[in-house]
């Protein structure tokens, strides 16, 4: 069965390593923070200038000067630091952030990503997404495998305007975990109960299936 | 000593010299760390044709959003403008021009502008609509695009505390774009919550040294919260 948003987030969180610095985009990526194993510690980077983003505040802790990149009120965790936007993007662009997780409209087999602009619809802006995909070491995209009309979002070539080129290495969808290399999507894991055939059918780009593909474990 | 007293007592003095068609760089992220009173003064002055450089354009009725009400902004340079119905309307009407700029590139454009660096190369935006028409250079096998820095006729900044020398510190994530904006204005005006005695902020803890600052004004702030989320919610 296809994964829920929460299950996609759970699988994302399994990728994090102890001591990693992680930037989570809005939506499913943000949920991943809830599923980080108790055995490891990660530090969340929020690109408005906070490294060590903590939980949401209690009512009496709400502070207008303490927000995350989604403009939500937050707290700082132990070990946090706060800095300017230039400093924040120096750590992003400079490759110091270990993992970036973000959503997308499309990803292609070259590792290109389109996530910010649909021609003909109002464009609100890219925010920090272009900087994040240009800078992070490991970029994980979370999205549904196909749109609501059944059209694949894993393409030979992105059709929408790009956010970044040759930058995506991993995709976690509601059906599968895939790695992008050598201009192809390598199927690494299946969602429990989802067949390779179903994934093949919903992957428009070149899909490589090597041997038996294990199911995800939670 | 009077030469270093940058404190002004009215918003009129704080924004004196702002004219039509000028470029204004504003600190802030969303509604966090915005110079509310200075924005209000720009509205009151009624200047128009402004180019405003800021990460966002406020919301309807608050922050930079109020400058849209009388169509004072001609062009907005920002990374994200989705919070604002009036913005959307004026954009679709062709009354407002927008230059969407990646957030990190925007911060660096201000930083470089203030630091006397006219342009820089970044991988951000290469191969995307942002990179179109920009010079591409390869360094160590990777393509980068050239981005030009930004300076403004005015920079409007929100700090937590400043002394009369213009030395500033920011509070929590209200820092955001403010330190870079402060460096990039021909005239930099800082609106603060508190004016403190010189020396009260330890020299090594000053975020923005007074050399960048021309005027300081004590403001009053509503500090509206854009998305209040609590643990219990």
Coordinates of C-alpha atoms in Angstrom, one line a residue:
Chain A
X1 CA 0.0 0.0 0.0
X2 CA 1.1 3.5 -0.7
X3 CA 2.8 5.3 2.2
X4 CA 1.0 8.0 4.1
X5 CA 2.7 11.4 4.5
X6 CA 3.8 10.4 8.0
X7 CA 5.3 7.1 6.7
X8 CA 7.2 9.0 4.1
X9 CA 8.5 11.3 6.8
X10 CA 9.4 8.2 9.0
X11 CA 11.5 6.7 6.1
X12 CA 13.2 10.1 5.6
X13 CA 14.2 10.2 9.2
X14 CA 15.9 6.8 9.0
X15 CA 18.4 8.4 6.6
X16 CA 19.8 10.9 9.1
X17 CA 23.1 10.0 10.8
X18 CA 24.1 10.8 14.4
X19 CA 25.5 14.3 14.5
X20 CA 24.1 15.5 11.2
X21 CA 22.9 19.0 10.4
X22 CA 19.6 18.9 8.5
X23 CA 17.5 21.4 6.7
X24 CA 13.8 20.4 6.3
X25 CA 11.5 22.1 3.8
X26 CA 7.9 22.9 4.4
X27 CA 5.3 20.0 4.4
X28 CA 6.3 16.3 4.6
X29 CA 10.0 17.2 5.2
X30 CA 9.1 19.1 8.4
X31 CA 7.3 16.0 9.7
X32 CA 10.5 14.0 9.6
X33 CA 11.7 15.9 12.7
X34 CA 9.1 14.0 14.7
X35 CA 10.5 10.6 13.7
X36 CA 14.2 11.0 14.4
X37 CA 15.4 8.0 16.4
X38 CA 16.1 8.6 20.1
X39 CA 19.5 6.9 19.6
X40 CA 20.8 9.8 17.5
X41 CA 20.9 13.5 17.7
X42 CA 20.5 15.8 14.7
X43 CA 20.5 19.6 14.6
X44 CA 17.9 21.3 12.5
X45 CA 18.8 24.3 10.4
X46 CA 16.2 26.9 9.6
X47 CA 17.4 29.2 6.8
X48 CA 16.1 32.4 8.4
X49 CA 19.1 32.1 10.7
X50 CA 18.6 29.4 13.3
X51 CA 20.8 26.3 13.8
X52 CA 19.3 24.1 16.5
X53 CA 15.6 24.6 15.9
X54 CA 13.6 23.2 18.8
X55 CA 10.0 22.3 19.4
X56 CA 7.0 24.6 19.1
X57 CA 6.7 26.9 22.2
X58 CA 4.2 26.6 25.0
X59 CA 1.7 29.5 25.1
X60 CA 3.8 31.5 27.6
X61 CA 7.0 31.0 25.5
X62 CA 5.6 32.5 22.3
X63 CA 8.0 35.1 21.1
X64 CA 7.5 37.2 17.9
X65 CA 11.3 37.3 17.5
X66 CA 11.7 33.5 17.4
X67 CA 10.4 32.0 14.2
X68 CA 11.4 29.4 11.7
X69 CA 11.7 29.6 7.9
X70 CA 8.0 28.7 7.6
X71 CA 7.3 31.8 9.8
X72 CA 6.0 29.7 12.6
X73 CA 6.8 30.4 16.2
X74 CA 9.5 28.0 17.5
X75 CA 12.0 27.6 20.3
X76 CA 15.8 27.0 20.1
X77 CA 17.2 23.7 21.3
X78 CA 20.2 23.2 23.6
X79 CA 23.3 24.0 21.6
X80 CA 21.5 26.3 19.1
X81 CA 23.0 29.4 17.5
X82 CA 21.3 32.3 15.8
X83 CA 22.8 34.4 13.0
X84 CA 22.1 36.5 9.9
X85 CA 20.7 35.4 6.6
X86 CA 24.1 35.8 5.0
X87 CA 25.7 33.5 7.6
X88 CA 22.8 31.0 7.2
X89 CA 23.3 30.7 3.5
X90 CA 27.0 30.6 3.8
X91 CA 26.6 27.3 5.7
X92 CA 24.1 26.1 3.1
X93 CA 25.9 27.2 0.0
X94 CA 29.3 26.2 1.5
X95 CA 28.2 22.6 1.8
X96 CA 28.1 22.5 5.6
X97 CA 24.6 21.2 5.9
X98 CA 24.6 17.4 5.7
X99 CA 21.0 16.7 4.6
X100 CA 18.4 18.8 2.9
X101 CA 14.9 17.4 2.5
X102 CA 12.4 19.2 0.3
X103 CA 9.3 18.6 -1.8
X104 CA 9.1 18.9 -5.6
X105 CA 6.7 18.9 -8.6
X106 CA 9.1 16.9 -10.7
X107 CA 12.5 15.2 -10.6
X108 CA 14.3 13.8 -13.6
X109 CA 16.9 11.1 -14.1
X110 CA 19.7 13.7 -14.4
X111 CA 19.0 14.7 -10.8
X112 CA 17.3 18.0 -11.9
X113 CA 14.5 19.3 -9.8
X114 CA 11.5 21.5 -10.5
X115 CA 9.7 22.7 -7.4
X116 CA 8.8 26.4 -7.5
X117 CA 7.1 27.5 -10.7
X118 CA 4.2 26.4 -12.8
X119 CA 3.9 28.5 -15.9
X120 CA 0.5 30.2 -16.1
X121 CA 0.0 30.1 -12.4
X122 CA 1.1 32.8 -10.0
X123 CA 4.7 32.5 -9.0
X124 CA 5.3 33.2 -5.3
X125 CA 9.0 32.7 -5.3
X126 CA 11.7 30.2 -4.7
X127 CA 12.6 31.3 -1.2
X128 CA 15.7 29.4 -0.2
X129 CA 15.1 26.3 -2.3
X130 CA 17.6 27.1 -5.1
X131 CA 20.4 27.8 -2.6
X132 CA 19.6 24.6 -0.7
X133 CA 19.7 22.4 -3.7
X134 CA 22.9 24.1 -4.9
X135 CA 24.6 23.6 -1.6
X136 CA 23.7 20.6 0.4
X137 CA 25.6 17.3 0.2
X138 CA 22.7 15.0 0.3
X139 CA 19.4 16.1 -1.0
X140 CA 16.3 14.0 -0.4
X141 CA 13.2 14.8 -2.3
X142 CA 9.8 13.7 -0.9
X143 CA 6.8 13.7 -3.1
X144 CA 4.0 11.4 -4.4
X145 CA 5.2 9.2 -7.2
X146 CA 2.5 10.4 -9.5
X147 CA 0.1 13.3 -9.6
X148 CA -3.6 13.0 -8.9
X149 CA -4.2 12.2 -12.6
X150 CA -1.7 9.3 -12.4
X151 CA 1.0 11.1 -14.3
X152 CA 4.5 10.2 -13.2
X153 CA 6.6 12.9 -11.4
X154 CA 9.8 10.9 -12.0
X155 CA 10.7 11.9 -15.6
X156 CA 13.3 11.5 -18.2
X157 CA 13.5 15.3 -18.3
X158 CA 11.7 17.8 -16.2
X159 CA 9.1 19.8 -18.1
X160 CA 8.7 22.7 -15.5
X161 CA 11.2 25.4 -14.9
X162 CA 14.0 24.1 -12.8
X163 CA 15.0 24.8 -9.2
X164 CA 18.5 23.2 -9.6
X165 CA 20.4 20.9 -11.9
X166 CA 22.2 17.6 -11.3
X167 CA 21.7 17.9 -7.6
X168 CA 19.1 15.3 -6.4
X169 CA 20.5 11.9 -5.3
X170 CA 17.6 10.4 -3.4
X171 CA 13.8 10.4 -3.7
X172 CA 11.3 9.0 -1.2
X173 CA 7.8 8.7 -2.6
X174 CA 4.7 7.1 -1.4
X175 CA 5.7 4.0 -3.4
X176 CA 9.5 3.7 -3.3
X177 CA 12.9 4.9 -2.3
X178 CA 15.1 5.6 -5.3
X179 CA 18.6 6.7 -5.9
X180 CA 19.6 8.8 -8.9
X181 CA 22.9 7.9 -10.6
X182 CA 24.2 7.4 -14.1
X183 CA 21.2 9.1 -15.6
X184 CA 18.7 6.6 -14.2
X185 CA 16.4 6.0 -11.2
X186 CA 17.7 3.0 -9.2
X187 CA 14.9 1.3 -7.3
X188 CA 16.3 0.6 -3.8
X189 CA 13.2 -0.1 -1.6
X190 CA 9.5 -0.6 -2.1
X191 CA 6.7 0.6 0.1
X192 CA 5.2 -2.4 1.9
X193 CA 2.9 -4.3 -0.4
X194 CA 3.8 -2.2 -3.5
X195 CA 5.0 -4.3 -6.4
X196 CA 8.0 -3.5 -8.7
X197 CA 5.5 -3.5 -11.6
X198 CA 3.4 -0.8 -10.1
X199 CA 6.5 1.3 -9.5
X200 CA 7.7 0.7 -13.0
X201 CA 4.3 1.7 -14.4
X202 CA 4.4 5.0 -12.5
X203 CA 8.0 5.9 -13.3
X204 CA 8.3 7.7 -16.7
X205 CA 12.1 8.1 -16.5
X206 CA 14.6 5.2 -16.9
X207 CA 14.2 2.8 -14.0
X208 CA 16.8 0.3 -13.0
X209 CA 15.8 -2.7 -10.9
X210 CA 18.7 -4.7 -9.7
X211 CA 17.9 -8.1 -8.1
X212 CA 15.3 -8.4 -5.4
X213 CA 14.0 -5.1 -4.1
X214 CA 13.4 -5.1 -0.3
X215 CA 10.4 -3.6 1.3
X216 CA 10.8 -0.6 3.6
X217 CA 11.0 -1.4 7.3
X218 CA 9.6 0.9 10.0
Chain B
X1 CA 31.4 63.9 20.2
X2 CA 28.2 65.3 18.7
X3 CA 29.3 63.9 15.4
X4 CA 28.7 60.5 16.7
X5 CA 25.3 61.1 18.1
X6 CA 23.1 59.4 15.6
X7 CA 19.9 59.4 17.6
X8 CA 17.0 61.3 16.0
X9 CA 13.8 62.1 17.8
X10 CA 11.2 61.9 15.0
X11 CA 10.3 59.7 12.1
X12 CA 10.4 62.7 9.8
X13 CA 14.1 63.2 10.7
X14 CA 14.7 59.5 10.4
X15 CA 13.5 59.3 6.8
X16 CA 14.4 62.8 5.7
X17 CA 15.8 62.8 2.1
X18 CA 13.8 59.9 0.8
X19 CA 12.4 60.8 -2.6
X20 CA 10.4 59.3 -5.4
X21 CA 12.1 56.5 -7.5
X22 CA 14.7 55.7 -4.8
X23 CA 15.8 52.2 -3.8
X24 CA 15.1 51.1 -0.3
X25 CA 16.6 48.0 1.2
X26 CA 14.6 46.6 4.2
X27 CA 15.6 44.1 6.8
X28 CA 13.1 41.5 8.0
X29 CA 11.9 37.9 7.4
X30 CA 8.2 37.8 7.0
X31 CA 7.0 40.1 9.7
X32 CA 9.9 39.2 12.0
X33 CA 12.4 42.0 12.6
X34 CA 10.8 44.6 10.4
X35 CA 11.2 48.4 11.0
X36 CA 7.5 49.0 11.5
X37 CA 7.6 52.7 12.2
X38 CA 10.0 53.5 9.3
X39 CA 7.7 51.7 6.9
X40 CA 4.8 53.7 8.3
X41 CA 6.8 56.9 7.8
X42 CA 7.4 56.0 4.1
X43 CA 3.7 55.5 3.7
X44 CA 3.0 58.9 5.4
X45 CA 5.5 60.6 3.1
X46 CA 3.7 59.3 0.1
X47 CA 6.8 58.9 -2.0
X48 CA 6.3 56.6 -5.0
X49 CA 8.2 54.7 -7.7
X50 CA 10.2 53.0 -5.1
X51 CA 12.3 49.9 -5.7
X52 CA 12.1 47.9 -2.5
X53 CA 14.6 45.1 -1.8
X54 CA 13.5 42.8 1.0
X55 CA 13.0 39.0 1.4
X56 CA 9.2 39.4 1.5
X57 CA 6.7 42.2 1.1
X58 CA 4.8 42.0 4.3
X59 CA 1.1 41.0 4.4
X60 CA -2.0 42.8 3.5
X61 CA -2.2 45.8 5.9
X62 CA 1.0 45.2 7.8
X63 CA 4.7 45.6 7.1
X64 CA 5.8 46.5 3.6
X65 CA 2.3 45.5 2.5
X66 CA 1.0 48.9 3.5
X67 CA 3.2 50.6 0.8
X68 CA 1.2 48.7 -1.8
X69 CA -2.1 50.4 -0.7
X70 CA -1.1 53.7 -2.4
X71 CA 1.0 52.0 -5.1
X72 CA 4.2 53.4 -3.7
X73 CA 6.3 50.4 -4.9
X74 CA 7.3 50.2 -8.5
X75 CA 9.5 47.2 -8.2
X76 CA 10.0 44.5 -5.6
X77 CA 13.2 42.4 -5.3
X78 CA 12.3 39.5 -3.0
X79 CA 12.6 35.7 -2.6
X80 CA 9.0 35.0 -1.7
X81 CA 5.9 37.1 -2.0
X82 CA 3.1 34.7 -1.5
X83 CA 1.4 36.2 1.6
X84 CA -0.2 39.1 0.0
X85 CA -3.4 39.4 -2.0
X86 CA -2.8 43.1 -3.0
X87 CA 0.6 42.2 -4.2
X88 CA -0.8 39.5 -6.4
X89 CA -3.4 41.9 -7.8
X90 CA -0.9 44.6 -8.6
X91 CA 1.5 42.1 -10.1
X92 CA -1.2 40.7 -12.4
X93 CA -2.4 44.2 -13.4
X94 CA 1.2 45.1 -14.4
X95 CA 1.3 47.9 -11.8
X96 CA 4.1 46.2 -10.0
X97 CA 7.3 44.6 -11.2
X98 CA 8.9 41.8 -9.2
X99 CA 12.4 40.3 -9.5
X100 CA 12.4 37.0 -7.7
X101 CA 15.8 36.3 -6.2
X102 CA 16.9 33.2 -4.3
X103 CA 17.0 33.9 -0.6
X104 CA 20.7 33.2 -0.2
X105 CA 21.6 35.2 -3.3
X106 CA 19.6 38.1 -2.0
X107 CA 21.4 38.1 1.3
X108 CA 24.7 37.9 -0.4
X109 CA 23.8 40.7 -2.9
X110 CA 23.2 43.0 0.1
X111 CA 26.3 41.8 1.9
X112 CA 28.5 42.2 -1.1
X113 CA 26.9 45.6 -1.9
X114 CA 27.8 46.8 1.6
X115 CA 31.3 45.4 1.3
X116 CA 32.2 47.1 -1.9
X117 CA 32.1 43.9 -4.0
X118 CA 30.2 44.6 -7.3
X119 CA 29.4 41.0 -8.2
X120 CA 30.0 37.4 -7.2
X121 CA 29.6 33.9 -8.6
X122 CA 27.3 31.4 -7.2
X123 CA 26.0 27.9 -8.2
X124 CA 22.5 28.9 -6.9
X125 CA 20.2 29.4 -9.9
X126 CA 22.4 27.9 -12.6
X127 CA 20.4 26.1 -15.2
X128 CA 17.1 27.7 -13.9
X129 CA 15.1 30.8 -15.0
X130 CA 17.2 32.8 -12.5
X131 CA 20.4 32.1 -14.4
X132 CA 19.0 33.2 -17.8
X133 CA 21.1 35.9 -19.4
X134 CA 23.7 35.9 -16.7
X135 CA 27.4 35.3 -17.2
X136 CA 28.4 31.7 -16.5
X137 CA 31.9 30.7 -15.4
X138 CA 33.3 27.3 -14.5
X139 CA 35.4 26.9 -11.4
X140 CA 36.8 23.5 -10.5
X141 CA 34.5 21.9 -13.1
X142 CA 31.3 23.4 -11.8
X143 CA 29.3 26.1 -13.5
X144 CA 28.4 29.3 -11.6
X145 CA 26.4 32.3 -12.5
X146 CA 27.4 35.9 -11.9
X147 CA 25.1 37.9 -9.6
X148 CA 25.5 41.6 -9.2
X149 CA 25.4 43.1 -5.7
X150 CA 22.8 45.6 -4.5
X151 CA 23.1 48.9 -2.7
X152 CA 20.2 51.2 -1.7
X153 CA 19.6 55.0 -1.4
X154 CA 18.2 54.1 2.0
X155 CA 18.4 51.0 4.2
X156 CA 15.8 50.6 6.8
X157 CA 16.7 48.2 9.7
X158 CA 15.1 46.9 12.8
X159 CA 17.5 46.2 15.8
X160 CA 16.8 45.3 19.4
X161 CA 19.2 47.8 21.0
X162 CA 21.5 50.5 19.8
X163 CA 23.6 53.2 21.4
X164 CA 24.0 56.7 20.2
X165 CA 27.1 55.7 18.2
X166 CA 24.8 53.5 16.1
X167 CA 26.2 50.2 17.4
X168 CA 23.4 47.6 17.2
X169 CA 22.4 44.2 18.4
X170 CA 19.5 42.1 17.2
X171 CA 17.3 39.8 19.1
X172 CA 16.9 36.1 18.2
X173 CA 15.7 35.4 14.7
X174 CA 14.7 39.1 14.2
X175 CA 18.3 39.4 13.0
X176 CA 17.8 37.8 9.6
X177 CA 18.5 40.2 6.8
X178 CA 19.0 43.3 9.0
X179 CA 22.8 43.2 9.4
X180 CA 23.3 43.0 5.6
X181 CA 20.7 45.6 4.9
X182 CA 22.5 47.9 7.4
X183 CA 25.7 47.8 5.4
X184 CA 24.1 48.4 2.0
X185 CA 22.4 51.8 2.4
X186 CA 23.8 55.2 1.4
X187 CA 21.7 56.3 4.3
X188 CA 21.1 53.6 6.9
X189 CA 18.3 54.2 9.4
X190 CA 17.9 51.8 12.4
X191 CA 14.7 51.6 14.4
X192 CA 15.2 50.0 17.8
X193 CA 13.3 48.9 20.8
X194 CA 15.7 50.5 23.2
X195 CA 18.5 53.0 23.1
X196 CA 21.2 52.1 25.6
X197 CA 24.2 54.0 27.0
X198 CA 27.5 53.5 25.0
X199 CA 29.4 50.6 26.5
X200 CA 26.3 48.8 27.7
X201 CA 26.5 46.5 24.8
X202 CA 30.0 44.9 25.1
X203 CA 32.1 45.8 22.0
X204 CA 32.7 42.2 21.1
X205 CA 28.9 41.5 21.1
X206 CA 27.9 44.2 18.7
X207 CA 26.3 42.8 15.6
X208 CA 26.4 45.9 13.5
X209 CA 29.1 48.4 14.2
X210 CA 28.0 52.0 14.2
X211 CA 30.1 53.0 11.2
X212 CA 27.3 51.6 8.9
X213 CA 24.6 53.5 10.7
X214 CA 23.5 57.1 10.0
X215 CA 20.4 57.5 12.1
X216 CA 18.9 55.7 15.1
X217 CA 15.3 56.1 16.3
X218 CA 13.5 54.5 19.2
X219 CA 10.4 53.0 17.8
X220 CA 7.3 51.3 19.2
X221 CA 6.5 47.9 17.8
X222 CA 3.4 45.8 17.4
X223 CA 5.5 42.8 16.5
X224 CA 2.7 40.9 14.8
X225 CA 3.1 37.1 14.6
X226 CA 2.5 35.7 11.1
X227 CA 1.9 32.0 12.2
X228 CA 1.5 31.4 15.8
X229 CA 2.0 27.7 16.5
X230 CA 2.2 26.3 20.0
X231 CA 3.1 22.8 21.3
X232 CA -0.5 22.2 22.5
X233 CA -2.0 23.2 19.1

